[in-house]
PDB file of C-alpha atoms in Angstrom:
ATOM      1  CA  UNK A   1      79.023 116.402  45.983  1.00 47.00           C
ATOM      2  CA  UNK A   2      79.615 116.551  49.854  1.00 50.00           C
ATOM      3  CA  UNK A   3      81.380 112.698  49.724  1.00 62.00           C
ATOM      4  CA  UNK A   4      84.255 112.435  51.559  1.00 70.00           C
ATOM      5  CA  UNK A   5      86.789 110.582  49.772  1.00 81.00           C
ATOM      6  CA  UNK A   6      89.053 108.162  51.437  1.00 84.00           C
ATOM      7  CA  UNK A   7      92.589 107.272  49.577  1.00 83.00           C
ATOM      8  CA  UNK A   8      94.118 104.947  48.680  1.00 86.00           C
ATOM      9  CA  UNK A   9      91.377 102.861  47.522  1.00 88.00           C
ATOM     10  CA  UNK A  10      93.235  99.510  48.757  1.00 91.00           C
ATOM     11  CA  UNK A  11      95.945  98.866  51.035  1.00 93.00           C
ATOM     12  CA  UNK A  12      98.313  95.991  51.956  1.00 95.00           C
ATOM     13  CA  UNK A  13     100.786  95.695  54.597  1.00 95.00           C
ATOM     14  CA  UNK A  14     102.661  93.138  56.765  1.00 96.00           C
ATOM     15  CA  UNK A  15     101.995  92.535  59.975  1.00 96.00           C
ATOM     16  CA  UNK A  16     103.414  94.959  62.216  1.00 96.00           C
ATOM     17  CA  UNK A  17     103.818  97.834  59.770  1.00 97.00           C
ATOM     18  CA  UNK A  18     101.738 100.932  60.340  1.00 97.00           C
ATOM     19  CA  UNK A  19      98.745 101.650  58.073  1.00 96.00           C
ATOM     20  CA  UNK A  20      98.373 105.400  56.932  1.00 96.00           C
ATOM     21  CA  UNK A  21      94.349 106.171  55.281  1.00 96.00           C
ATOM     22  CA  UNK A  22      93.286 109.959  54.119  1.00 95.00           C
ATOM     23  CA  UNK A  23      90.203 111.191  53.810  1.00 94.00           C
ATOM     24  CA  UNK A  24      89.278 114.237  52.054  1.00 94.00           C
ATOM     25  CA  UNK A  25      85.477 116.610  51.937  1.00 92.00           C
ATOM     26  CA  UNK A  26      84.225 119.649  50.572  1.00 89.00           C
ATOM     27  CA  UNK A  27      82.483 121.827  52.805  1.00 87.00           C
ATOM     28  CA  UNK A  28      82.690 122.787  56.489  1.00 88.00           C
ATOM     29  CA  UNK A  29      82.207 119.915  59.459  1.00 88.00           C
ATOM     30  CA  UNK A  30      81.184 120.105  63.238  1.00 87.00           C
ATOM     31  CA  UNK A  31      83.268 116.376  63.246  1.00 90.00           C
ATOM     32  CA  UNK A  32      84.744 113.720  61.339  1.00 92.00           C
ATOM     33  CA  UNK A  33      84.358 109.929  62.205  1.00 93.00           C
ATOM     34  CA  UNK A  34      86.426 107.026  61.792  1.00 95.00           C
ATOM     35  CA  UNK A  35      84.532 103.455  61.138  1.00 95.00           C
ATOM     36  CA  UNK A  36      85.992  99.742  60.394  1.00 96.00           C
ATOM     37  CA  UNK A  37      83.438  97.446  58.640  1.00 93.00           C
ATOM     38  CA  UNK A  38      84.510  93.630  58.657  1.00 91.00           C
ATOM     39  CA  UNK A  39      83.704  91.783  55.577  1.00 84.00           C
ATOM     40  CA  UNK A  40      79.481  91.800  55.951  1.00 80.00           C
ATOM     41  CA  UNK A  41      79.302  92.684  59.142  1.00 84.00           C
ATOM     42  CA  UNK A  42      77.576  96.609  61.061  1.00 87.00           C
ATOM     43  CA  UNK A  43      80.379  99.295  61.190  1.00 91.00           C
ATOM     44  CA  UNK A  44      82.337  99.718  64.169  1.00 93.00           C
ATOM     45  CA  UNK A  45      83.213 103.266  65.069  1.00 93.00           C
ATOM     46  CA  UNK A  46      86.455 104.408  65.782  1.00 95.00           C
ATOM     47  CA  UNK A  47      87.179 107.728  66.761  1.00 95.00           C
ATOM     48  CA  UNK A  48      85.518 111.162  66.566  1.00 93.00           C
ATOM     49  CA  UNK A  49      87.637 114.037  66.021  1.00 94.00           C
ATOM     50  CA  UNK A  50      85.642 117.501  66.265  1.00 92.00           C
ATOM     51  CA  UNK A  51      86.110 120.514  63.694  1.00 92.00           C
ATOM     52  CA  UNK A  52      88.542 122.110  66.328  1.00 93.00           C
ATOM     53  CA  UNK A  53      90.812 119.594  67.201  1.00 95.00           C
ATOM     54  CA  UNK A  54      93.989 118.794  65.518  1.00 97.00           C
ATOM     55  CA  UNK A  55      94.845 115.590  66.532  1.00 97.00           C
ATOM     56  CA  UNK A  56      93.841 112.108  68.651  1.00 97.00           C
ATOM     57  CA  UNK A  57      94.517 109.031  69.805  1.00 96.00           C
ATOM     58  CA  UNK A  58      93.216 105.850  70.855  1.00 95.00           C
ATOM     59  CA  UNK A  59      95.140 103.104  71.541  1.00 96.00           C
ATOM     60  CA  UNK A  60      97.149 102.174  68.158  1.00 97.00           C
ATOM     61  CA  UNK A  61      95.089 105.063  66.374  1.00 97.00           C
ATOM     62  CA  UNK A  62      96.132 107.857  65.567  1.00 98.00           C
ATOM     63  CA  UNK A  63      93.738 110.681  64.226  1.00 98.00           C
ATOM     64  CA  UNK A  64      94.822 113.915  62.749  1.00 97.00           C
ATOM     65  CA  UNK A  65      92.313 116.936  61.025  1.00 97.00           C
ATOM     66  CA  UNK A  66      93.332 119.637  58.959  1.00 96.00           C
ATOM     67  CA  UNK A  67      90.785 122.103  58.570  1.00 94.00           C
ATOM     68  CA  UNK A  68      92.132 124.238  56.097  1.00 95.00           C
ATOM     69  CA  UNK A  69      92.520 121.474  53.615  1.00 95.00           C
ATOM     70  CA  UNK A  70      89.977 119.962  54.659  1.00 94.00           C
ATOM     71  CA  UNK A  71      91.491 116.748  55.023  1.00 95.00           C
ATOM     72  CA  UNK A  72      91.960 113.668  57.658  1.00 96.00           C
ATOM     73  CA  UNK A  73      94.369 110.675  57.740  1.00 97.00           C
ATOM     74  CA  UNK A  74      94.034 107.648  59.884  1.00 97.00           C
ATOM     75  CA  UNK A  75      97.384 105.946  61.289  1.00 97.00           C
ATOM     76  CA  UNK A  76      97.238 102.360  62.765  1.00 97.00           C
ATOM     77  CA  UNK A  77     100.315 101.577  64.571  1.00 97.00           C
ATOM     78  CA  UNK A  78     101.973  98.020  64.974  1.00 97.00           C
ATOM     79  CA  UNK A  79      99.033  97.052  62.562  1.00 97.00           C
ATOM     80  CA  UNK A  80      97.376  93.380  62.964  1.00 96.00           C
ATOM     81  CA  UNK A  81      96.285  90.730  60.948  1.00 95.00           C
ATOM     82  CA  UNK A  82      92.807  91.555  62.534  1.00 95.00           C
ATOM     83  CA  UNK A  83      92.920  94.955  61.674  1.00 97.00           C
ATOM     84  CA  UNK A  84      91.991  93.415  58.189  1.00 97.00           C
ATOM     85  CA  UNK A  85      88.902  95.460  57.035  1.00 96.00           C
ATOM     86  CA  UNK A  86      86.978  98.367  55.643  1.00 94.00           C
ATOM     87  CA  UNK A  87      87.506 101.986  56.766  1.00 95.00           C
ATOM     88  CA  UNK A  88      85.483 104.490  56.223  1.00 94.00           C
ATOM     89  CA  UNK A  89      85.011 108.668  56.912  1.00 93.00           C
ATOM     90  CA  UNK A  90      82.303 110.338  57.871  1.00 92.00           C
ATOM     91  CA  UNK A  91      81.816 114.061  58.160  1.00 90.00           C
ATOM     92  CA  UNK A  92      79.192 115.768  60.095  1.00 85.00           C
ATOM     93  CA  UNK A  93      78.499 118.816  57.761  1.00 79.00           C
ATOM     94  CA  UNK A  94      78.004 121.878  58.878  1.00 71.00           C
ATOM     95  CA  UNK A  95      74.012 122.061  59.055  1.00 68.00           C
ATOM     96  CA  UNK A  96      73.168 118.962  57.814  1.00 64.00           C
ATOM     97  CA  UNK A  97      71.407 117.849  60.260  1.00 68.00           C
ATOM     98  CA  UNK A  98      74.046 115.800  62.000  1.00 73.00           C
ATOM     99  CA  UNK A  99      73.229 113.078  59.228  1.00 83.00           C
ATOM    100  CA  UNK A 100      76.655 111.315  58.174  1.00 89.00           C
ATOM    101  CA  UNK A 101      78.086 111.443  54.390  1.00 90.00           C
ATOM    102  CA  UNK A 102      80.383 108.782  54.098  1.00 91.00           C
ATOM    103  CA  UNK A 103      83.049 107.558  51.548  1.00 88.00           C
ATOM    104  CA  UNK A 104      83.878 104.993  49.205  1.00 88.00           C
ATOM    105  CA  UNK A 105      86.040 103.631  51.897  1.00 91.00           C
ATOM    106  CA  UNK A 106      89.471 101.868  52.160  1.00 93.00           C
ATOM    107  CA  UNK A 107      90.115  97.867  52.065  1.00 94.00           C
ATOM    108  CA  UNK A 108      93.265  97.173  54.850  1.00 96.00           C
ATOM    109  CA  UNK A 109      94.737  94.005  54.212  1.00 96.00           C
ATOM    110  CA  UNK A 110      96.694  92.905  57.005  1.00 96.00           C
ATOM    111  CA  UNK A 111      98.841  89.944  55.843  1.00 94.00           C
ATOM    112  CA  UNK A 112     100.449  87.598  58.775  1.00 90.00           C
TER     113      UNK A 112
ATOM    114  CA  UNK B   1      73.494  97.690  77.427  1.00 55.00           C
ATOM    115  CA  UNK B   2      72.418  96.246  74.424  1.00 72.00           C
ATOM    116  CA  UNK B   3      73.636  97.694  70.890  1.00 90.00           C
ATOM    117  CA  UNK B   4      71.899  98.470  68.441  1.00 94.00           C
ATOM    118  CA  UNK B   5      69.309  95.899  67.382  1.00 95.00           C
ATOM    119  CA  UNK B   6      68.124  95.278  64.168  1.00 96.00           C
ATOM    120  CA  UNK B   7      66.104  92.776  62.531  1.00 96.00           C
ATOM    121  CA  UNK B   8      65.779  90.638  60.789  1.00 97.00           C
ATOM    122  CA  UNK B   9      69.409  90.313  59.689  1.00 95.00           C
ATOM    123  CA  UNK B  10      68.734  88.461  56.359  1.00 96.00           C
ATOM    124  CA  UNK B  11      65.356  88.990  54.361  1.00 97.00           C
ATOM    125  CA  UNK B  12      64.650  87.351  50.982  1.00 98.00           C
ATOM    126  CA  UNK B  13      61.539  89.051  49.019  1.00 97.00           C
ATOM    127  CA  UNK B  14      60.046  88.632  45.454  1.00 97.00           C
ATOM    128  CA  UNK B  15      59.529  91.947  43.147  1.00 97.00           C
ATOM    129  CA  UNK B  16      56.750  93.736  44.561  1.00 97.00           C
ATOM    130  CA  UNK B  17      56.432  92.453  48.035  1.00 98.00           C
ATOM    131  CA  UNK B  18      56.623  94.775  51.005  1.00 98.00           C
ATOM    132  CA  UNK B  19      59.796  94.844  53.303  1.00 98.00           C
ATOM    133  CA  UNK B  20      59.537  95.837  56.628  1.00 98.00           C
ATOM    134  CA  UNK B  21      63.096  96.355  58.700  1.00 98.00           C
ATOM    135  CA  UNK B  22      62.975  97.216  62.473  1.00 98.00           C
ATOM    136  CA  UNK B  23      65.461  98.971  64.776  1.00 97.00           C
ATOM    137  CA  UNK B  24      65.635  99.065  68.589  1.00 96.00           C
ATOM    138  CA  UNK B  25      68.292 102.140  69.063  1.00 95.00           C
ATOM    139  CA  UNK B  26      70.481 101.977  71.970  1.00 92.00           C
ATOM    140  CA  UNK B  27      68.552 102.222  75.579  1.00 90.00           C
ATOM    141  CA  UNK B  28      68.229 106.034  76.368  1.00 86.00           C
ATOM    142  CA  UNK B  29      68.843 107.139  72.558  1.00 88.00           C
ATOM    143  CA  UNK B  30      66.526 109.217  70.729  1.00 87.00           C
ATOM    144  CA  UNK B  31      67.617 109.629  67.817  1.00 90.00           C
ATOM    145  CA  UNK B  32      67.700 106.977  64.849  1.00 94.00           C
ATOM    146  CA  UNK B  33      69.509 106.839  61.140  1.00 95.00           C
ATOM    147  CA  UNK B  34      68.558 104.583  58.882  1.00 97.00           C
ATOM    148  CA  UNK B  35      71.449 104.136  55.683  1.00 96.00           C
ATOM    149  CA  UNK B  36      71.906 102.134  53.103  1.00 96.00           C
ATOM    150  CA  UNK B  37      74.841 100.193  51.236  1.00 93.00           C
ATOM    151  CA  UNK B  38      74.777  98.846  48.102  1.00 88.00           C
ATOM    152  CA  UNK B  39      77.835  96.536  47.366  1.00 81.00           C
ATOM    153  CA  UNK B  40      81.683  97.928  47.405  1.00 77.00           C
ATOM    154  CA  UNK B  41      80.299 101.166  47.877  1.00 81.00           C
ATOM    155  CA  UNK B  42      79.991 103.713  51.353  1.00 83.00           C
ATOM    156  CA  UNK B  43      76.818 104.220  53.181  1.00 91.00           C
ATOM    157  CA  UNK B  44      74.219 106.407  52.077  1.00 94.00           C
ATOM    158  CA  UNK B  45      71.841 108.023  54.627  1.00 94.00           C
ATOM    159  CA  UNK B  46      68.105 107.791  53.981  1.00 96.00           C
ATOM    160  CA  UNK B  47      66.158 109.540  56.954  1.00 96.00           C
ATOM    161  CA  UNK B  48      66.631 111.198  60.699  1.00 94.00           C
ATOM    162  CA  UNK B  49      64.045 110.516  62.780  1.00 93.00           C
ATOM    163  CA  UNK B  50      63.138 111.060  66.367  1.00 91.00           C
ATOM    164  CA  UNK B  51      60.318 109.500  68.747  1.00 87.00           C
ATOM    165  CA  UNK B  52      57.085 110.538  66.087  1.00 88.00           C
ATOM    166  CA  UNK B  53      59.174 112.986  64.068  1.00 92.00           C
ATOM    167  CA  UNK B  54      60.904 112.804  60.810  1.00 93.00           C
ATOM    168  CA  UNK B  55      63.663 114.902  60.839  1.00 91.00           C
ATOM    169  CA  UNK B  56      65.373 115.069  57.678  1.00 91.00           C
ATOM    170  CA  UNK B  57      64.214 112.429  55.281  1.00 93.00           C
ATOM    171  CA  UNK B  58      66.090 113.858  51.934  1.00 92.00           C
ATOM    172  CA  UNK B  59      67.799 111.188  51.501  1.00 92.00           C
ATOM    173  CA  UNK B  60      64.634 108.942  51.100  1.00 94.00           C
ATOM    174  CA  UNK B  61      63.642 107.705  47.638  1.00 93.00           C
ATOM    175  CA  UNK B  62      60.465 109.728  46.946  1.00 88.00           C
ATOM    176  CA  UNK B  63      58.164 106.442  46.495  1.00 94.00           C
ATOM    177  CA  UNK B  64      57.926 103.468  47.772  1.00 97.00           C
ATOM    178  CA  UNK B  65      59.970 104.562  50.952  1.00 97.00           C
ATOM    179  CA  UNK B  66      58.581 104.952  54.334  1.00 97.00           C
ATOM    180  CA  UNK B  67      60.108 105.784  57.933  1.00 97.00           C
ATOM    181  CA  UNK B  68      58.179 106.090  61.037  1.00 96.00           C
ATOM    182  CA  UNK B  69      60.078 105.741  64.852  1.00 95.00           C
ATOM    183  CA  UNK B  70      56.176 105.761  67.084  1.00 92.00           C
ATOM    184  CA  UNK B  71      56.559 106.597  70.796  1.00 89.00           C
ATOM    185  CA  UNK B  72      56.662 103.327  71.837  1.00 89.00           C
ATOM    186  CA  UNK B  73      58.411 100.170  69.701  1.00 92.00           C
ATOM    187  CA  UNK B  74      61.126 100.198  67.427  1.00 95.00           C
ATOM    188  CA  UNK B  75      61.594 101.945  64.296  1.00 97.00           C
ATOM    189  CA  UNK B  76      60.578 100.807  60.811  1.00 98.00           C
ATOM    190  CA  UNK B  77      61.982 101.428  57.522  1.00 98.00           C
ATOM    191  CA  UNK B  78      59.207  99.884  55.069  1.00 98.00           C
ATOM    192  CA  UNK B  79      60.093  99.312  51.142  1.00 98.00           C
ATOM    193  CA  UNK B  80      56.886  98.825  49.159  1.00 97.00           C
ATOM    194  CA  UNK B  81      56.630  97.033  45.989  1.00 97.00           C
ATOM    195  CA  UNK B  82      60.153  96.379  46.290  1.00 97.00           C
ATOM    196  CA  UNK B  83      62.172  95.828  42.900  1.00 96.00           C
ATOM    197  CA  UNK B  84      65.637  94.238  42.275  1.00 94.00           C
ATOM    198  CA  UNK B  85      67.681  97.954  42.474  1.00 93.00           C
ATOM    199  CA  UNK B  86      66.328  97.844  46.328  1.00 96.00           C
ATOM    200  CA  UNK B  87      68.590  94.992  47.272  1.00 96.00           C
ATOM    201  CA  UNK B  88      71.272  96.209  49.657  1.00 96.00           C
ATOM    202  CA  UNK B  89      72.093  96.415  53.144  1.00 96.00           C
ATOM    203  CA  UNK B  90      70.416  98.506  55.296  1.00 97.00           C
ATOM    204  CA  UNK B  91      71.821  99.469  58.566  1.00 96.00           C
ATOM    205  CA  UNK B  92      70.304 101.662  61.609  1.00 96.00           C
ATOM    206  CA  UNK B  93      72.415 104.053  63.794  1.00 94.00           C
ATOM    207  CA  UNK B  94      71.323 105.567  67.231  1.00 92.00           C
ATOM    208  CA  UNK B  95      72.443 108.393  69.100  1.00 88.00           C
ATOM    209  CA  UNK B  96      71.788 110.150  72.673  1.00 83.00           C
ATOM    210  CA  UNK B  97      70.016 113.515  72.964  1.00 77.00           C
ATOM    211  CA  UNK B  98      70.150 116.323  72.925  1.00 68.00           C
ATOM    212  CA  UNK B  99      71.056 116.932  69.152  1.00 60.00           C
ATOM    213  CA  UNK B 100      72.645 113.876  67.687  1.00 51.00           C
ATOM    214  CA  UNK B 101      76.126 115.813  66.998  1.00 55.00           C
ATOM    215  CA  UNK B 102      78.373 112.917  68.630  1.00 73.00           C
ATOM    216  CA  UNK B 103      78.787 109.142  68.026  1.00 84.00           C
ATOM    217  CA  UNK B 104      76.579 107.408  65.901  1.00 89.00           C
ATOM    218  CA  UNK B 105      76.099 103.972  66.717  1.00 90.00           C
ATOM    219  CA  UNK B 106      75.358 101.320  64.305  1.00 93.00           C
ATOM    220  CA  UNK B 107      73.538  97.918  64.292  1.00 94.00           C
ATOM    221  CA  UNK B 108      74.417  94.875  63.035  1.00 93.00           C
ATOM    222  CA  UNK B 109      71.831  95.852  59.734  1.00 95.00           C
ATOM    223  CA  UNK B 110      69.767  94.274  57.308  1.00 97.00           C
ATOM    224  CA  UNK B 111      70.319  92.377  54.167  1.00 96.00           C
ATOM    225  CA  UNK B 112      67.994  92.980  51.727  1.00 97.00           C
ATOM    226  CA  UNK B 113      67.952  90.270  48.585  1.00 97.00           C
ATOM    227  CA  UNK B 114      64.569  91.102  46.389  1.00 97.00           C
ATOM    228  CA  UNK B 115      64.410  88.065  43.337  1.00 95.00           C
TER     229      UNK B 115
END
């Protein structure tokens, strides 16, 4: 399978503690996307970080990509309790049609 | 500039009705996902589509399952003969030529309940 898969599963943190999410896929990508989903709501997207760039930021996020083990990790800085949410990865595989395959995603829980 | 527009946001049908979901992508996109979420789990993609074409639709269930994005109007995803496994949320992404290799941008989507 071509699923990314995000770890850990489920994470809690206090308010004001940094949140740390991985992400980890199979085959080659032309990028890798970021998304939040709030509890039944569309999906948000984050940040796009391309097959050849190592790391980005915006705002409290902070995006790294490692190519050769084909992994990502998402860091939220000074995290809030509205940070509280679903993440998920995408990848953008190499010739697939720039269709996204998406993981089981990550629950934040932000407590106050 | 409008997001994403999807509707209707809630639909309720009985085993073996017809569901018909509609996105409006993003003024000046030209391309349009359609995915779809079942409960606690990541989004799956169904179809790529541009204005008249079906790009990639191997993510499409091979019955039942339509996808069509005409020159003019929104896209539609229809279900026929829906059954209870169908339920899920269904959710629309757009993205700006040329080839949709950047941000996809997602709608509010659908919520599909079949009794």
């Amino acid at each position: 399978s071509q699923q990314g898969e995000e770890d850990p599963q489920a994470l809690s943190i206090q308010e004001g503690e940094n949140a740390t999410m991985n992400c980890s896929y199979k085959t080659s990508i032309n990028n890798l996307q970021w998304y939040r989903q709030n509890s039944g709501r569309g999906l948000v997207h984050l940040i796009l970080i391309r097959s050849n760039e190592r790391e980005k930021h915006s705002g409290r996020l902070r995006v790294t990509l490692d190519t050769s083990k084909k992994s990502s990790s998402l860091l939220i800085t000074a995290s809030r309790a509205a940070d509280t949410a679903s993440y998920f990865c995408a990848t953008d595989f190499a010739g697939a049609n720039s269709k996204l395959t998406f993981g089981k995603g990550i629950t934040l829980s932000v407590r106050p | 500039n409008a997001g994403v527009m999807q509707n209707p946001r809630h639909l309720v049908r009985r085993r073996g009705q017809e569901a018909r979901l509609r996105c409006s992508p993003m003024k000046g996109h030209s391309h349009v996902y359609w995915y779809r979420q079942l409960p606690e789990e990541g989004l799956k993609f169904m179809v790529y589509l541009q204005k008249e074409n079906i790009i990639d639709e191997s993510g499409m269930p091979k019955e039942r399952f339509s996808a069509e994005f005409p020159k003019e109007g929104p896209s539609i995803l229809r279900i026929q003969q829906v059954v209870r496994g169908d339920s899920a949320a269904y959710f629309c992404a757009s993205s700006p030529p040329p080839r949709g290799t950047d941000t996809q941008y997602f709608g509010p989507g659908t919520r599909l309940t079949v009794l």
